Amino acid sequence: GFLKWTWRLTYLSAIGGTLYIGWGIYQGRTPPAQYDPDPSKKTLVVLGTGWGAVSLLKKLDTENYNVIVVSPRNYFLFTPLLPSCTTGTIEHRSIMEPIRSFLRHKKAAVKYYEAECTKIDYENKMIYINDESEIKGSTSATEVPFDMLVVGVGAENATFGIPGVREHGCFLKEVPDAQKIRKRIMDCVETATFKDQSPEEVKRLLHMVVVGGGPTGVEFAGELQDFFENDLRKWIPEISNNFHVTLVEALPNVLPMFSKNLIEYTEQTFKEETIDIRTKTMVKRVEEKYIEAEYTDALGKKVLEKIPYGLLVWATGNALKPVVKDLMSQIPAQKDSRRGLFVNEYLVVKGTENIWAVGDCAIANYAPTAQVASQEGAFLARLFNQMAKTDSIETELAELSNVQEKATSKDLRDEAFGKIKDLQKRLRRVKNIGPFEYSHQGSLAYIGSEKAVADISWLTGNLATGGQLTYFFWRSAYLSMCFSTRNRILVIMDWAKTQVFGRDVSRE
Ligand code: FAD
Ligand code: NAI
């Protein structure tokens, strides 16, 4: 009897689950009709389609504003899984979500322009935008006025002015970066196996150098070593003795934001995976075929070493975008800021009244992470929704006081008075929105060979853990954080494909 019931329950939950997913997919494909944007409402311009901006748009009641989104990228990118796209563990389209379909699901329509904002004119409440894509129409540069502006343009790759980085290195921030790396890995491998290649060249071409021991560098190095161990050495055995990954970091440790035991765990795992970690080594110059790095030898003398490479991936953190730098130069209160826009506890750009900033371009005392950006975006959505409510209550209040003044009888006056009292109470409640508070859920990073590290805050304190179990946690956590059901299904299919067939080693 018990077994029979267990089976029935299993059946029922399977049917329920399928119906639920099916309903989700159906709704995703058939959005209801939208209201047109109302030009009489305040124009809210949002710059960017990254973590900060999209999290704002997700929760924003768009019917309260005339919303315009400007970004050169017409999709949202789930960056935590981008390192997996460099080796084909995951295909890049699986972690992209088109902004068009996302915006089409909002109650009131939102205008989207695929363009880069080249200048924000703070005084005149105007932004200048440029269509940077290949296809141009009769116009490709124009201006958009705003009443309210949210800057969520992210950051640029830091190079610290080190010569040669832009010309010879690959960054890892956007989809085209991951595609370029994927192509280059295979190009290096195929060129290394070219007829009569000299042994030094083979060694150089198969030397994969990663600069920057932050999470981007570490995750990429882990993915690359996996690619070699699981696929490359199987199909191209002749590279086995020469393929080598080196991680160069200026500080004494990699992953400085993780706890000490996890740093040690990562360094030990890398040793086992035969990834070389060169800490306290600062890259000073980049040439086409080698980098120059400085380290201090056992006698305390500074040594400049030439390290030949085939592939160079540069992951040394964030720098300011020119459009942000330009905005800062227009606002005296931003004069002392170097790393981004100073914002107050409501994410208002200091020195302005109608500009807010979220994510990597804002300085709010938190690390530049997706976690912070998305919480900031969600906070702004709440704030703007409340502000709209406040506006509508205030208009209603003004109308009611008019009614009260002109009322011809005591009853009418009393009625209006009662309504005013209620509205004032509601207004106080609505206006009472607290400042932004970040809630840190923890840090996670993949370190290769199906291992991950996690520093997680639990109710009871902190949990620092590493290993294979953490890897399953890492997978499920990232899967649950994916943007949509579609993304989740695609990522699961990619993981399964990699498990069954291995990664694709063809060079597109
Ligand atoms: P972004 O997400 O970078 O978005 C910026 C947007 O602005 C983009 O749509 C861009 O096209 C647009 N834009 C750029 N210039 C302009 C312009 N001039 N005008 C208009 N629009 C413009 N964080 C975590 O918390 N966990 C992780 O696991 C994690 N993994 C990461 C892995 C990698 C490889 C990378 C690179 C980052 C990772 N991060 C992670 C960090 C995280 O991605 C960033 O902190 C986050 O993307 C910041 O969000 P944002 O909205 O500020 O900027
Ligand atoms: P980062 O700023 O975290 O690390 C860059 C590293 O490069 C630093 O350790 C720095 O010492 C080193 N470096 C700088 N110049 C150097 C030089 N010339 N030579 C050698 N080393 C040099 O940058 P990263 O990894 O790109 O991350 C950016 C942000 O994104 C961080 O806030 C990070 O937390 C977040 N992120 C989070 C991830 C996660 O949680 N799993 C994954 C990727 C990024």
Coordinates of C-alpha atoms and ligand atoms in Angstrom, one line a residue:
G1 CA 0.0 0.0 0.0
F2 CA 2.8 2.4 1.0
L3 CA 4.7 1.7 -2.2
K4 CA 1.6 2.3 -4.3
W5 CA 1.0 5.6 -2.7
T6 CA 4.7 6.6 -3.2
W7 CA 4.4 5.8 -6.9
R8 CA 1.1 7.8 -7.2
L9 CA 2.7 10.8 -5.5
T10 CA 5.8 10.6 -7.7
Y11 CA 3.5 10.4 -10.8
L12 CA 1.5 13.4 -9.6
S13 CA 4.5 15.5 -8.9
A14 CA 6.0 14.6 -12.3
I15 CA 2.8 15.7 -14.0
G16 CA 2.5 18.8 -11.8
G17 CA 6.1 19.7 -12.5
T18 CA 5.7 19.2 -16.3
L19 CA 2.5 21.3 -16.3
Y20 CA 4.2 24.0 -14.3
I21 CA 7.2 24.2 -16.7
G22 CA 4.8 24.0 -19.7
W23 CA 2.7 26.9 -18.4
G24 CA 5.9 28.9 -17.8
I25 CA 7.0 28.3 -21.4
Y26 CA 3.6 29.1 -22.8
Q27 CA 3.4 32.3 -20.9
G28 CA 7.0 33.2 -22.0
R29 CA 6.0 32.8 -25.6
T30 CA 2.6 34.5 -25.5
P31 CA 2.8 37.8 -23.6
P32 CA -0.4 39.7 -23.2
A33 CA -0.9 43.1 -25.0
Q34 CA 1.0 46.0 -23.5
Y35 CA -0.1 49.6 -22.7
D36 CA 1.6 52.2 -24.8
P37 CA 4.2 54.3 -22.9
D38 CA 2.6 57.5 -21.6
P39 CA 4.7 60.5 -22.7
S40 CA 3.0 62.7 -20.1
K41 CA 4.7 60.7 -17.4
K42 CA 8.2 61.4 -16.3
T43 CA 10.9 60.0 -18.7
L44 CA 13.1 57.5 -16.9
V45 CA 16.2 56.6 -19.0
V46 CA 18.1 53.5 -18.0
L47 CA 21.6 53.0 -19.4
G48 CA 22.8 49.4 -19.7
T49 CA 21.3 45.9 -19.9
G50 CA 23.6 44.3 -17.3
W51 CA 23.0 43.0 -13.8
G52 CA 22.0 46.4 -12.3
A53 CA 19.8 47.7 -15.0
V54 CA 18.0 44.5 -15.7
S55 CA 17.3 43.8 -12.1
L56 CA 15.8 47.3 -11.9
L57 CA 13.7 46.7 -15.0
K58 CA 12.5 43.3 -13.7
K59 CA 10.8 44.8 -10.7
L60 CA 9.9 48.2 -12.0
D61 CA 6.2 49.0 -12.6
T62 CA 6.8 50.5 -16.1
E63 CA 3.3 51.9 -16.3
N64 CA 4.3 54.7 -13.9
Y65 CA 7.0 56.2 -16.1
N66 CA 7.9 56.7 -19.7
V67 CA 10.8 54.2 -19.7
I68 CA 13.6 54.2 -22.2
V69 CA 16.5 51.8 -22.2
V70 CA 19.8 52.4 -24.0
S71 CA 22.5 49.8 -24.3
P72 CA 24.8 48.6 -27.1
R73 CA 24.1 45.1 -26.0
N74 CA 20.5 43.9 -26.7
Y75 CA 20.7 41.0 -24.3
F76 CA 21.4 40.4 -20.6
L77 CA 24.5 38.2 -19.9
F78 CA 24.8 35.9 -17.0
T79 CA 28.4 36.6 -16.4
P80 CA 29.1 34.0 -13.7
L81 CA 29.0 31.2 -16.3
L82 CA 31.0 33.2 -18.9
P83 CA 34.4 31.5 -18.1
S84 CA 32.7 28.2 -19.1
C85 CA 32.0 29.6 -22.6
T86 CA 35.8 30.0 -23.3
T87 CA 36.2 26.2 -23.7
G88 CA 32.7 25.3 -24.9
T89 CA 31.6 23.7 -21.6
I90 CA 28.6 26.0 -22.1
E91 CA 27.6 27.7 -25.3
H92 CA 27.4 31.4 -25.0
R93 CA 23.8 31.7 -26.2
S94 CA 22.6 29.6 -23.3
I95 CA 23.5 32.4 -20.9
M96 CA 22.2 35.3 -23.0
E97 CA 18.6 36.6 -22.6
P98 CA 17.3 38.9 -25.3
I99 CA 16.3 42.2 -23.8
R100 CA 13.5 42.5 -26.4
S101 CA 11.5 39.5 -25.2
F102 CA 12.1 40.4 -21.6
L103 CA 10.8 44.0 -22.1
R104 CA 7.9 42.7 -24.1
H105 CA 6.6 41.0 -20.9
K106 CA 6.4 44.3 -19.0
K107 CA 2.8 45.7 -18.4
A108 CA 3.5 49.0 -20.1
A109 CA 5.8 49.1 -23.2
V110 CA 9.4 50.2 -22.8
K111 CA 11.4 51.8 -25.6
Y112 CA 14.8 50.2 -26.3
Y113 CA 17.6 51.8 -28.4
E114 CA 20.6 49.6 -29.3
A115 CA 23.2 52.3 -28.9
E116 CA 26.0 53.5 -26.7
C117 CA 25.6 56.6 -24.6
T118 CA 28.5 58.7 -25.4
K119 CA 27.8 61.7 -23.2
I120 CA 25.5 62.5 -20.3
D121 CA 24.7 66.3 -20.1
Y122 CA 23.8 66.7 -16.5
E123 CA 22.9 70.4 -16.7
N124 CA 20.5 70.0 -19.6
K125 CA 19.1 66.6 -18.7
M126 CA 20.1 65.1 -22.0
I127 CA 22.0 62.0 -23.1
Y128 CA 23.8 61.6 -26.4
I129 CA 23.6 58.2 -28.0
N130 CA 25.4 56.5 -30.9
D131 CA 24.4 53.4 -32.9
E132 CA 27.8 51.6 -32.9
S133 CA 26.5 48.6 -34.9
E134 CA 27.6 47.7 -38.4
I135 CA 24.4 48.6 -40.1
K136 CA 23.5 52.3 -40.1
G137 CA 20.3 54.0 -41.1
S138 CA 19.6 57.6 -42.0
T139 CA 20.6 58.5 -38.5
S140 CA 23.0 56.9 -36.1
A141 CA 23.6 59.6 -33.5
T142 CA 21.0 61.4 -31.6
E143 CA 20.0 62.8 -28.2
V144 CA 17.4 61.7 -25.6
P145 CA 16.1 64.0 -22.9
F146 CA 15.4 62.6 -19.4
D147 CA 13.7 63.5 -16.2
M148 CA 15.3 60.7 -14.3
L149 CA 18.4 58.7 -15.3
V150 CA 19.9 55.5 -14.0
V151 CA 23.5 54.8 -14.9
G152 CA 24.2 51.1 -15.1
V153 CA 27.0 50.9 -17.7
G154 CA 29.3 48.7 -15.8
A155 CA 33.1 49.0 -16.0
E156 CA 35.9 48.6 -18.4
N157 CA 38.9 46.2 -18.2
A158 CA 41.7 47.6 -16.2
T159 CA 45.1 47.6 -17.9
F160 CA 46.9 50.2 -15.6
G161 CA 48.4 51.7 -18.7
I162 CA 50.6 48.6 -19.2
P163 CA 51.8 48.7 -22.7
G164 CA 50.8 46.0 -25.1
V165 CA 47.8 44.6 -23.1
R166 CA 45.1 45.8 -25.5
E167 CA 47.0 44.8 -28.6
H168 CA 48.1 41.3 -27.5
G169 CA 45.9 40.1 -24.6
C170 CA 42.4 38.8 -24.4
F171 CA 39.9 40.1 -21.8
L172 CA 37.1 38.1 -20.3
K173 CA 34.1 40.3 -19.8
E174 CA 31.7 40.0 -22.7
V175 CA 30.6 37.3 -25.1
P176 CA 32.9 38.3 -28.0
D177 CA 35.9 38.0 -25.5
A178 CA 34.9 34.4 -24.6
Q179 CA 34.5 33.6 -28.3
K180 CA 37.9 35.1 -29.1
I181 CA 39.6 33.1 -26.4
R182 CA 37.9 29.8 -27.5
K183 CA 39.1 30.4 -31.0
R184 CA 42.7 31.3 -29.9
I185 CA 43.1 28.2 -27.7
M186 CA 42.4 26.0 -30.7
D187 CA 44.6 28.2 -33.0
C188 CA 47.5 27.9 -30.7
V189 CA 47.0 24.1 -30.5
E190 CA 46.7 23.6 -34.3
T191 CA 49.7 26.0 -34.9
A192 CA 51.8 24.1 -32.4
T193 CA 51.2 20.9 -34.2
F194 CA 52.1 22.4 -37.6
K195 CA 54.7 20.5 -39.6
D196 CA 58.3 21.2 -38.5
Q197 CA 57.4 23.6 -35.8
S198 CA 60.5 24.3 -33.6
P199 CA 60.4 22.9 -30.1
E200 CA 60.6 26.4 -28.5
E201 CA 57.7 27.6 -30.6
V202 CA 55.7 24.5 -29.6
K203 CA 56.4 25.3 -26.0
R204 CA 55.5 29.0 -26.4
L205 CA 52.3 28.3 -28.3
L206 CA 51.1 25.9 -25.8
H207 CA 51.8 28.1 -22.8
M208 CA 48.6 29.7 -21.7
V209 CA 49.2 32.6 -19.4
V210 CA 46.5 34.2 -17.2
V211 CA 47.2 37.5 -15.6
G212 CA 45.2 38.4 -12.4
G213 CA 44.4 35.9 -9.6
G214 CA 41.0 37.3 -8.8
P215 CA 38.0 35.0 -9.4
T216 CA 37.9 35.7 -13.2
G217 CA 41.5 34.6 -13.6
V218 CA 41.1 31.6 -11.3
E219 CA 37.9 30.3 -12.8
F220 CA 39.3 30.7 -16.4
A221 CA 42.5 28.8 -15.5
G222 CA 40.4 26.0 -13.9
E223 CA 38.2 25.7 -17.0
L224 CA 41.2 25.7 -19.4
Q225 CA 43.0 23.0 -17.5
D226 CA 39.7 20.9 -17.5
F227 CA 39.5 21.4 -21.3
F228 CA 43.1 20.1 -21.6
E229 CA 42.7 17.1 -19.3
N230 CA 39.2 16.0 -20.5
D231 CA 39.4 16.7 -24.2
L232 CA 42.4 18.2 -25.8
R233 CA 45.0 15.6 -24.7
K234 CA 42.6 12.9 -25.8
W235 CA 42.2 14.1 -29.3
I236 CA 45.6 15.7 -29.8
P237 CA 48.0 13.6 -27.6
E238 CA 51.1 15.1 -29.1
I239 CA 50.5 18.3 -27.1
S240 CA 50.3 16.5 -23.8
N241 CA 53.9 17.3 -22.7
N242 CA 53.9 20.9 -23.6
F243 CA 50.4 22.3 -22.8
H244 CA 50.7 24.4 -19.7
V245 CA 48.6 26.9 -17.8
T246 CA 50.3 29.7 -15.6
L247 CA 48.4 32.1 -13.4
V248 CA 50.3 35.3 -12.6
E249 CA 49.3 37.4 -9.6
A250 CA 51.0 40.6 -8.2
L251 CA 49.8 40.0 -4.6
P252 CA 51.0 37.2 -2.3
N253 CA 47.8 35.2 -2.8
V254 CA 45.1 34.4 -5.3
L255 CA 41.4 35.0 -4.5
P256 CA 42.1 37.6 -1.8
M257 CA 38.3 37.9 -1.0
F258 CA 38.1 34.3 0.2
S259 CA 39.0 33.0 3.6
K260 CA 42.6 31.8 4.2
N261 CA 41.8 28.1 4.2
L262 CA 40.0 28.4 0.8
I263 CA 42.9 30.3 -0.6
E264 CA 45.2 27.4 0.5
Y265 CA 42.7 24.9 -0.8
T266 CA 42.7 26.6 -4.2
E267 CA 46.4 26.8 -4.4
Q268 CA 46.8 23.2 -3.5
T269 CA 44.2 22.1 -6.1
F270 CA 45.9 24.1 -8.7
K271 CA 49.2 22.4 -7.8
E272 CA 47.5 19.0 -8.3
E273 CA 46.0 20.1 -11.6
T274 CA 49.5 21.2 -12.5
I275 CA 48.5 24.9 -13.0
D276 CA 51.5 27.0 -12.1
I277 CA 50.7 29.9 -9.8
R278 CA 53.2 32.8 -9.9
T279 CA 52.3 35.1 -7.0
K280 CA 54.1 38.3 -6.1
T281 CA 54.8 38.6 -9.8
M282 CA 53.8 41.8 -11.5
V283 CA 53.4 42.0 -15.2
K284 CA 55.0 45.2 -16.5
R285 CA 54.9 44.9 -20.3
V286 CA 53.3 42.8 -22.9
E287 CA 54.8 41.9 -26.3
E288 CA 53.4 39.9 -29.1
K289 CA 55.0 36.6 -27.9
Y290 CA 56.1 37.2 -24.3
I291 CA 55.3 39.2 -21.2
E292 CA 57.8 40.9 -19.0
A293 CA 57.1 40.3 -15.3
E294 CA 58.8 41.5 -12.2
Y295 CA 59.4 39.4 -9.0
T296 CA 61.7 39.5 -6.1
D297 CA 64.2 36.7 -5.8
A298 CA 65.4 34.9 -2.7
L299 CA 68.1 37.6 -2.1
G300 CA 65.5 40.3 -2.2
K301 CA 66.6 41.6 -5.6
K302 CA 64.0 42.6 -8.2
V303 CA 64.2 40.4 -11.3
L304 CA 62.6 41.1 -14.7
E305 CA 61.6 37.9 -16.4
K306 CA 60.5 37.3 -20.0
I307 CA 57.7 34.7 -20.1
P308 CA 56.7 33.5 -23.6
Y309 CA 53.1 32.7 -24.2
G310 CA 50.7 31.5 -26.9
L311 CA 47.5 32.8 -25.3
L312 CA 47.4 35.7 -22.8
V313 CA 44.2 36.3 -20.9
W314 CA 44.2 39.6 -18.9
A315 CA 41.9 39.6 -15.9
T316 CA 43.1 42.4 -13.6
G317 CA 39.8 43.9 -12.6
N318 CA 37.8 47.0 -13.4
A319 CA 38.4 50.5 -14.7
L320 CA 36.1 53.5 -15.3
K321 CA 34.1 53.8 -18.5
P322 CA 34.8 57.1 -20.4
V323 CA 31.1 58.2 -20.3
V324 CA 31.2 57.8 -16.5
K325 CA 34.5 59.7 -16.2
D326 CA 33.0 62.5 -18.3
L327 CA 29.9 62.7 -16.1
M328 CA 32.2 62.9 -13.0
S329 CA 34.0 65.8 -14.5
Q330 CA 30.8 67.8 -14.7
I331 CA 29.9 67.4 -11.0
P332 CA 32.0 69.1 -8.4
A333 CA 31.0 66.6 -5.7
Q334 CA 32.6 63.8 -7.7
K335 CA 35.9 65.5 -8.0
D336 CA 37.7 63.2 -5.5
S337 CA 36.3 60.0 -6.9
R338 CA 38.7 57.8 -8.8
R339 CA 37.0 54.4 -9.1
G340 CA 33.4 55.3 -9.9
L341 CA 30.4 57.5 -9.2
F342 CA 30.0 58.3 -5.5
V343 CA 26.4 57.6 -4.5
N344 CA 24.4 58.2 -1.3
E345 CA 22.5 55.6 0.6
Y346 CA 19.6 55.9 -1.8
L347 CA 22.0 55.3 -4.7
V348 CA 21.6 59.0 -5.9
V349 CA 24.8 60.2 -7.6
K350 CA 26.2 62.7 -5.1
G351 CA 25.9 66.2 -6.3
T352 CA 22.8 65.5 -8.4
E353 CA 19.1 65.1 -7.7
N354 CA 17.8 63.1 -10.7
I355 CA 20.7 60.7 -11.5
W356 CA 21.1 57.3 -9.8
A357 CA 23.9 54.8 -10.3
V358 CA 24.0 51.0 -9.9
G359 CA 26.6 48.2 -10.2
D360 CA 30.2 48.4 -11.2
C361 CA 30.1 52.1 -12.1
A362 CA 28.9 53.1 -8.6
I363 CA 30.9 53.4 -5.5
A364 CA 28.8 52.4 -2.5
N365 CA 31.5 50.6 -0.4
Y366 CA 30.7 47.2 -1.8
A367 CA 32.7 44.9 -4.2
P368 CA 31.9 45.2 -7.8
T369 CA 29.9 42.0 -8.1
A370 CA 26.7 40.8 -9.8
Q371 CA 25.2 40.2 -6.4
V372 CA 25.6 43.9 -5.3
A373 CA 24.5 45.2 -8.7
S374 CA 21.3 43.1 -8.7
Q375 CA 20.4 44.1 -5.2
E376 CA 20.9 47.7 -6.0
G377 CA 18.8 47.4 -9.1
A378 CA 15.9 45.8 -7.2
F379 CA 16.2 48.5 -4.5
L380 CA 15.8 51.3 -7.1
A381 CA 12.8 49.6 -8.6
R382 CA 11.2 49.6 -5.2
L383 CA 12.1 53.2 -4.7
F384 CA 10.8 54.3 -8.1
N385 CA 7.6 52.3 -7.6
Q386 CA 7.1 54.1 -4.2
M387 CA 7.9 57.5 -5.7
A388 CA 5.3 57.0 -8.3
K389 CA 2.7 56.1 -5.7
T390 CA 3.8 59.2 -3.7
D391 CA 3.3 61.4 -6.7
S392 CA -0.2 60.0 -7.4
I393 CA -1.2 60.3 -3.7
E394 CA 0.0 63.9 -3.6
T395 CA -2.0 64.7 -6.8
E396 CA -5.1 63.1 -5.2
L397 CA -4.5 65.1 -2.0
A398 CA -4.3 68.4 -3.9
E399 CA -7.6 67.5 -5.7
L400 CA -9.3 66.6 -2.4
S401 CA -8.2 69.8 -0.6
N402 CA -9.8 71.6 -3.6
V403 CA -13.0 69.7 -3.1
Q404 CA -12.9 70.4 0.6
E405 CA -12.4 74.1 0.1
K406 CA -15.3 74.3 -2.4
A407 CA -17.6 72.0 -0.5
T408 CA -21.1 73.4 -0.1
S409 CA -22.2 71.4 2.9
K410 CA -20.6 70.2 6.1
D411 CA -21.2 66.5 5.1
L412 CA -19.2 66.9 1.9
R413 CA -16.4 68.8 3.8
D414 CA -16.3 66.0 6.4
E415 CA -16.2 63.3 3.8
A416 CA -13.3 65.0 2.0
F417 CA -11.5 65.5 5.4
G418 CA -11.8 61.8 6.2
K419 CA -10.4 60.9 2.8
I420 CA -7.5 63.3 3.2
K421 CA -6.6 61.9 6.6
D422 CA -6.5 58.3 5.1
L423 CA -4.4 59.5 2.2
Q424 CA -2.0 61.3 4.5
K425 CA -1.5 58.1 6.5
R426 CA -0.9 56.2 3.3
L427 CA 1.6 58.8 2.1
R428 CA 3.6 58.6 5.3
R429 CA 3.7 54.8 5.0
V430 CA 4.8 55.0 1.3
K431 CA 7.4 57.7 1.8
N432 CA 8.9 55.7 4.6
I433 CA 11.4 53.7 2.5
G434 CA 14.7 52.9 4.2
P435 CA 18.1 53.3 2.6
F436 CA 19.8 50.6 0.5
E437 CA 21.3 47.8 2.6
Y438 CA 23.4 45.1 1.0
S439 CA 22.9 41.6 2.2
H440 CA 25.9 39.4 1.4
Q441 CA 24.9 35.9 0.4
G442 CA 28.5 34.6 0.1
S443 CA 31.1 34.1 -2.6
L444 CA 31.5 31.1 -4.9
A445 CA 34.1 30.2 -7.4
Y446 CA 34.9 27.2 -9.6
I447 CA 38.5 26.1 -9.5
G448 CA 38.6 23.2 -12.0
S449 CA 38.6 19.4 -11.8
E450 CA 35.0 19.5 -10.6
K451 CA 35.8 21.5 -7.4
A452 CA 34.6 24.8 -6.2
V453 CA 35.1 27.0 -3.2
A454 CA 32.4 28.8 -1.2
D455 CA 32.3 31.3 1.5
I456 CA 28.7 31.4 2.6
S457 CA 27.0 33.3 5.4
W458 CA 24.5 31.1 7.1
L459 CA 22.2 32.1 10.0
T460 CA 24.6 30.5 12.3
G461 CA 27.8 32.2 11.0
N462 CA 30.1 31.6 8.1
L463 CA 30.7 28.4 6.2
A464 CA 34.0 28.1 4.2
T465 CA 34.0 25.0 2.1
G466 CA 35.7 23.6 -0.9
G467 CA 35.6 20.4 -2.9
Q468 CA 33.3 18.3 -5.0
L469 CA 30.2 18.7 -2.9
T470 CA 30.7 22.4 -3.1
Y471 CA 30.9 22.0 -6.9
F472 CA 27.4 20.5 -6.9
F473 CA 26.3 23.4 -4.7
W474 CA 28.0 25.8 -7.1
R475 CA 26.2 24.3 -10.1
S476 CA 22.8 24.3 -8.4
A477 CA 23.2 27.8 -7.1
Y478 CA 24.2 29.2 -10.5
L479 CA 21.5 27.3 -12.2
S480 CA 18.8 28.7 -9.9
M481 CA 20.2 32.2 -10.4
C482 CA 20.0 31.9 -14.3
F483 CA 17.8 34.6 -15.8
S484 CA 15.0 32.4 -17.2
T485 CA 13.7 28.8 -17.4
R486 CA 14.9 28.9 -21.0
N487 CA 18.5 29.7 -19.8
R488 CA 18.3 27.0 -17.1
I489 CA 17.2 24.3 -19.6
L490 CA 19.9 25.3 -22.1
V491 CA 22.7 25.3 -19.5
I492 CA 21.6 21.8 -18.2
M493 CA 21.6 20.6 -21.8
D494 CA 25.1 22.0 -22.4
W495 CA 26.4 20.4 -19.2
A496 CA 24.9 17.1 -20.2
K497 CA 26.3 17.4 -23.8
T498 CA 29.8 18.1 -22.4
Q499 CA 29.5 15.1 -20.1
V500 CA 28.4 12.7 -22.8
F501 CA 30.3 13.9 -25.9
G502 CA 33.1 16.0 -24.5
R503 CA 33.8 19.6 -25.6
D504 CA 34.0 20.5 -29.3
V505 CA 37.6 21.1 -30.4
S506 CA 36.8 22.5 -33.8
R507 CA 37.9 26.1 -34.5
E508 CA 35.1 28.2 -35.8
Ligands
FAD1 P1 27.3 44.9 -16.5 O1 26.6 43.7 -16.1 O2 28.7 44.8 -17.0 O3 26.4 45.7 -17.5 C1 26.8 46.9 -18.1 C2 25.8 47.2 -19.2 O4 26.0 48.5 -19.7 C3 25.9 46.3 -20.4 O5 24.7 45.9 -20.9 C4 26.7 47.1 -21.4 O6 26.4 46.8 -22.8 C5 26.1 48.5 -21.1 N1 26.9 49.6 -21.5 C6 28.2 49.7 -21.5 N2 28.6 51.0 -21.9 C7 27.5 51.6 -22.2 C8 27.2 53.0 -22.6 N3 28.2 53.8 -22.9 N4 25.9 53.3 -22.8 C9 24.9 52.5 -22.5 N5 25.1 51.2 -22.1 C10 26.4 50.8 -21.9 N6 29.8 38.6 -9.8 C11 29.3 37.8 -8.9 O7 28.6 38.3 -8.0 N7 29.4 36.5 -9.0 C12 30.0 35.9 -10.0 O8 30.1 34.7 -10.1 C13 30.6 36.7 -11.0 N8 31.3 36.1 -12.0 C14 31.8 36.9 -13.0 C15 32.5 36.3 -14.1 C16 33.1 37.1 -15.1 C17 33.8 36.5 -16.2 C18 33.0 38.5 -15.0 C19 33.6 39.4 -16.0 C20 32.3 39.1 -13.9 C21 31.7 38.3 -12.9 N9 31.1 38.9 -11.8 C22 30.5 38.1 -10.9 C23 31.0 40.3 -11.7 C24 29.7 40.9 -12.3 O9 29.5 40.4 -13.6 C25 29.6 42.4 -12.4 O10 29.9 42.9 -11.1 C26 28.3 42.8 -12.9 O11 28.1 42.5 -14.2 C27 28.1 44.3 -12.7 O12 26.8 44.7 -13.2 P2 26.6 46.1 -13.9 O13 25.1 46.1 -14.2 O14 27.2 47.1 -13.2 O15 27.4 45.9 -15.3
NAI2 P1 39.9 41.4 -9.3 O1 40.0 42.8 -9.2 O2 39.1 40.6 -8.3 O3 41.4 40.7 -9.4 C1 42.4 41.2 -10.2 C2 43.8 40.7 -9.7 O4 44.7 41.1 -10.7 C3 44.2 41.3 -8.4 O5 44.4 40.3 -7.4 C4 45.4 42.1 -8.7 O6 46.4 42.0 -7.7 C5 45.9 41.4 -10.0 N1 46.8 42.3 -10.8 C6 46.5 43.5 -11.1 N2 47.5 44.0 -11.9 C7 48.4 43.0 -12.1 C8 49.6 42.9 -12.8 N3 50.1 43.9 -13.6 N4 50.3 41.7 -12.8 C9 49.8 40.7 -12.1 N5 48.6 40.7 -11.4 C10 47.9 41.9 -11.4 O7 39.4 41.2 -10.8 P2 38.4 40.1 -11.5 O8 38.8 38.7 -11.1 O9 38.3 40.5 -12.9 O10 37.0 40.4 -10.8 C11 36.3 41.6 -10.9 C12 35.1 41.7 -10.0 O11 34.2 40.7 -10.4 C13 35.5 41.4 -8.6 O12 34.7 42.2 -7.7 C14 35.1 40.0 -8.4 O13 34.7 39.7 -7.0 C15 33.9 39.8 -9.3 N6 33.9 38.4 -9.8 C16 33.3 37.5 -9.0 C17 33.3 36.2 -9.3 C18 32.8 35.2 -8.4 O14 32.2 35.6 -7.4 N7 32.9 33.9 -8.7 C19 33.9 35.7 -10.6 C20 34.5 36.8 -11.4 C21 34.4 38.1 -11.0

